[in-house]
CSV table of C-alpha atoms in Angstrom, one decimal:
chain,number,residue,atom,x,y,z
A,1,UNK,CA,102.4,71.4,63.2
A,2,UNK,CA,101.6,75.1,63.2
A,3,UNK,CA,103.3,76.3,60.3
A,4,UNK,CA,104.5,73.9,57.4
A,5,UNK,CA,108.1,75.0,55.3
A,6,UNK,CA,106.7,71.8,52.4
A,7,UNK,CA,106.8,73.2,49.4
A,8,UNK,CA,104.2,71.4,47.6
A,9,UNK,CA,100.6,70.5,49.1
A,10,UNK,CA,101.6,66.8,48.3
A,11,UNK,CA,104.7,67.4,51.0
A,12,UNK,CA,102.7,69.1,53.8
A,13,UNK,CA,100.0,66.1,53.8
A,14,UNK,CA,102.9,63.8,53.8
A,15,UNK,CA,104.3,65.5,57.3
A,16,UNK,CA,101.0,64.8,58.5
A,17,UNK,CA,100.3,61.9,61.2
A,18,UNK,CA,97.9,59.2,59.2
A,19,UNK,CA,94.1,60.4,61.4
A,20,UNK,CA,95.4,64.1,60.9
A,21,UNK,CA,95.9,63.6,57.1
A,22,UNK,CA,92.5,61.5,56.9
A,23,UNK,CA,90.9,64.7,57.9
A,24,UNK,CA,92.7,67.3,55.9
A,25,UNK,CA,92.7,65.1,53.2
A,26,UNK,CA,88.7,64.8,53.8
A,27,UNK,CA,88.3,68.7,54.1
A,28,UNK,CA,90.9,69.2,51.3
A,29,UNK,CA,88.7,67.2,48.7
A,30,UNK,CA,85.4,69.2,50.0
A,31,UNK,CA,86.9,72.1,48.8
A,32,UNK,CA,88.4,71.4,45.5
A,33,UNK,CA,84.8,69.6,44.9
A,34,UNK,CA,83.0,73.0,45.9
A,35,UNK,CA,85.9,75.9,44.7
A,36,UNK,CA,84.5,78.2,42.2
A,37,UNK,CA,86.7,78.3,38.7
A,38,UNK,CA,89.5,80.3,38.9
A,39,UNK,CA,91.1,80.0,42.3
A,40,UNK,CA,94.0,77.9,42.5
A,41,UNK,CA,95.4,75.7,45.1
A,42,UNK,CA,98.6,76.4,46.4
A,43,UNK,CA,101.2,76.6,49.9
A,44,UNK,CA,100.0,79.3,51.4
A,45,UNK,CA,102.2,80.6,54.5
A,46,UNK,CA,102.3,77.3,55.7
A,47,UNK,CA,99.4,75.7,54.8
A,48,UNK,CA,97.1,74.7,52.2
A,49,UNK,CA,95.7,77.3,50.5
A,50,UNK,CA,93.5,78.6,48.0
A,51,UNK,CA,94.2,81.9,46.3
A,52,UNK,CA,93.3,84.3,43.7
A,53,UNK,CA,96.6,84.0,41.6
A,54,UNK,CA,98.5,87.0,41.0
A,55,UNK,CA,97.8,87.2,37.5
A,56,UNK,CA,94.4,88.1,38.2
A,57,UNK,CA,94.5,90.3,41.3
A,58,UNK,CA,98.3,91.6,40.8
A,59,UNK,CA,97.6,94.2,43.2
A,60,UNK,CA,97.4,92.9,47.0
A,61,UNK,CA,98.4,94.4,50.4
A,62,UNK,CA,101.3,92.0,50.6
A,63,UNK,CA,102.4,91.2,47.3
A,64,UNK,CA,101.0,87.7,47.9
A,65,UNK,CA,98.3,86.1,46.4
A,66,UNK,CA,94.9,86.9,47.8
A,67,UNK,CA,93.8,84.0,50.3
A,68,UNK,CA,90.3,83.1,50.0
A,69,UNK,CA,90.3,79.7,52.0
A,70,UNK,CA,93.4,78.1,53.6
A,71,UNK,CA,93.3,75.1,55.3
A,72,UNK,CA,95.9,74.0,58.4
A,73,UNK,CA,96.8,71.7,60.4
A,74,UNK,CA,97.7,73.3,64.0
A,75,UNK,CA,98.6,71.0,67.2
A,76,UNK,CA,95.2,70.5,68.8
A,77,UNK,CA,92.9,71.0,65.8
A,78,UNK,CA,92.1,71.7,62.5
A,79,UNK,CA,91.7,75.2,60.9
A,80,UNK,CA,89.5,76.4,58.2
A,81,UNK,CA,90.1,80.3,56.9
A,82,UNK,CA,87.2,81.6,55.3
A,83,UNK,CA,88.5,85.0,54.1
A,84,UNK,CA,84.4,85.2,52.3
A,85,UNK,CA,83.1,85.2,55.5
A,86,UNK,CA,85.4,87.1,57.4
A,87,UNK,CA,85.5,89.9,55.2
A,88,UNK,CA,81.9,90.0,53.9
A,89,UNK,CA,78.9,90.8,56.4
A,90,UNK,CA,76.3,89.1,54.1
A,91,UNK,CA,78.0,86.0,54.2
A,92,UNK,CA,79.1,86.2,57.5
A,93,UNK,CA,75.0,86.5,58.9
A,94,UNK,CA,74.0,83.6,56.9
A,95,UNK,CA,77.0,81.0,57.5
A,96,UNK,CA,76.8,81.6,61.5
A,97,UNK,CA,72.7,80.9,60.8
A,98,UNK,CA,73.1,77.9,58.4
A,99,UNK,CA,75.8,76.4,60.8
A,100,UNK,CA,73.9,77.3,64.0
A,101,UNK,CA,70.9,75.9,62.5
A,102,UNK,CA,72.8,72.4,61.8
A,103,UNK,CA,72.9,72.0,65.2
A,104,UNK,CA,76.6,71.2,65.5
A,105,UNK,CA,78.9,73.4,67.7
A,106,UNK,CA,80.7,76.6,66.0
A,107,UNK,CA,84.2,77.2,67.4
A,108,UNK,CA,85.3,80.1,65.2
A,109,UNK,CA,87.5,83.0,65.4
A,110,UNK,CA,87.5,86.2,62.9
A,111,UNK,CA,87.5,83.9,59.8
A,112,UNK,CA,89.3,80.0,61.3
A,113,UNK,CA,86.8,77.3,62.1
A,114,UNK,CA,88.7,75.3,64.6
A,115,UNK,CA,87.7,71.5,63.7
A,116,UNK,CA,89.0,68.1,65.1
A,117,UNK,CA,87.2,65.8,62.9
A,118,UNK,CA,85.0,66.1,59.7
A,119,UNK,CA,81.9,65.0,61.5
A,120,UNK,CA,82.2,68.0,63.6
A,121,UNK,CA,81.2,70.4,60.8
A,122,UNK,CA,78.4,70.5,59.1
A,123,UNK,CA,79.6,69.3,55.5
A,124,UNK,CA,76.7,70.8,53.4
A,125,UNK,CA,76.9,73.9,55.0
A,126,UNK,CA,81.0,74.0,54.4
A,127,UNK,CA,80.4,73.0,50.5
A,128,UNK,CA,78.1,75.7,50.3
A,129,UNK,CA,80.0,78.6,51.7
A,130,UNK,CA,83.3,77.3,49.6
A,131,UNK,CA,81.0,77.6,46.3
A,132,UNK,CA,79.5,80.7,47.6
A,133,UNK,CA,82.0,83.7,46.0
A,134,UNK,CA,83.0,83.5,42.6
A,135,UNK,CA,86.1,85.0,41.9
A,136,UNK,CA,85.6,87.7,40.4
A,137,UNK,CA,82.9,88.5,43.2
A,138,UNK,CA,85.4,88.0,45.8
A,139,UNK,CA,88.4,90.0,43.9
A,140,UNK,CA,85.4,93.3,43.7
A,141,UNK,CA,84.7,93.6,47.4
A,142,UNK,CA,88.4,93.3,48.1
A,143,UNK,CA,89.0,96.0,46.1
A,144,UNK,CA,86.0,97.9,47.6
A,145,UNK,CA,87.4,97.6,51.0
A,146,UNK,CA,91.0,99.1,49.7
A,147,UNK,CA,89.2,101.2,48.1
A,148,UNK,CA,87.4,102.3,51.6
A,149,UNK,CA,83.7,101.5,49.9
């Protein structure tokens, strides 16, 4: 699917074909189960995403909401965008040690875990990393990094 024009998260599972939307729907649930209070789900670009609304953090690099996690289906996997542990080197050491040491196989980029099933990840080590970075936590080192600290 690459990028999704639905307009509602409701629609963009809906375009989905029934095993993809079993595993979004799977991954989609994790996170809402895990997501620290504050962020809100949303479309995002084309995809699921969840944000730090603009209320909050007005002031963003786009004008868009500030992504934390988004969550897409692309045409040979599943993506998971962890904007915690792309942009924090903290997080980042400990998730590629917690997943390495779950034994399953990593196939990340910058901040995408590329999936094709939820048994392929290591569940307790997703939960964790969605819970990880409060909002207010992840809105601070954002501004940090604008800021050049």
């Amino acid at each position: 699917m690459v990028q999704s024009k639905a307009m509602t998260v409701d629609e963009y599972l809906d375009e989905l074909p029934p095993e993809r939307r079993e595993t979004v729907t799977a991954m989609r649930e994790l996170i809402l189960k895990n997501l620290p209070e504050g962020y809100e789900e949303t479309m995002y670009f084309g995809m699921i995403g969840y944000v730090v609304p603009l209320e909050v953090q007005p002031d963003t690099y786009n004008g868009q909401p500030l992504g934390y996690i988004a969550l897409a289906s692309q045409k040979n996997y599943v993506s998971l965008y962890l904007m915690s542990v792309y942009g924090h080197k903290e997080t980042q050491e400990w998730f590629l040690n917690a997943y390495k040491a779950s034994g399953k196989k990593l196939n990340m980029g910058k901040s995408c875990v590329r999936f094709k099933k939820v048994d392929d990840l290591p569940l307790d080590v997703i939960a964790e990393v969605v819970g990880l970075t409060p909002m207010d936590v992840f809105v601070n080192a954002y501004n940090d990094l604008r800021r050049g600290k």
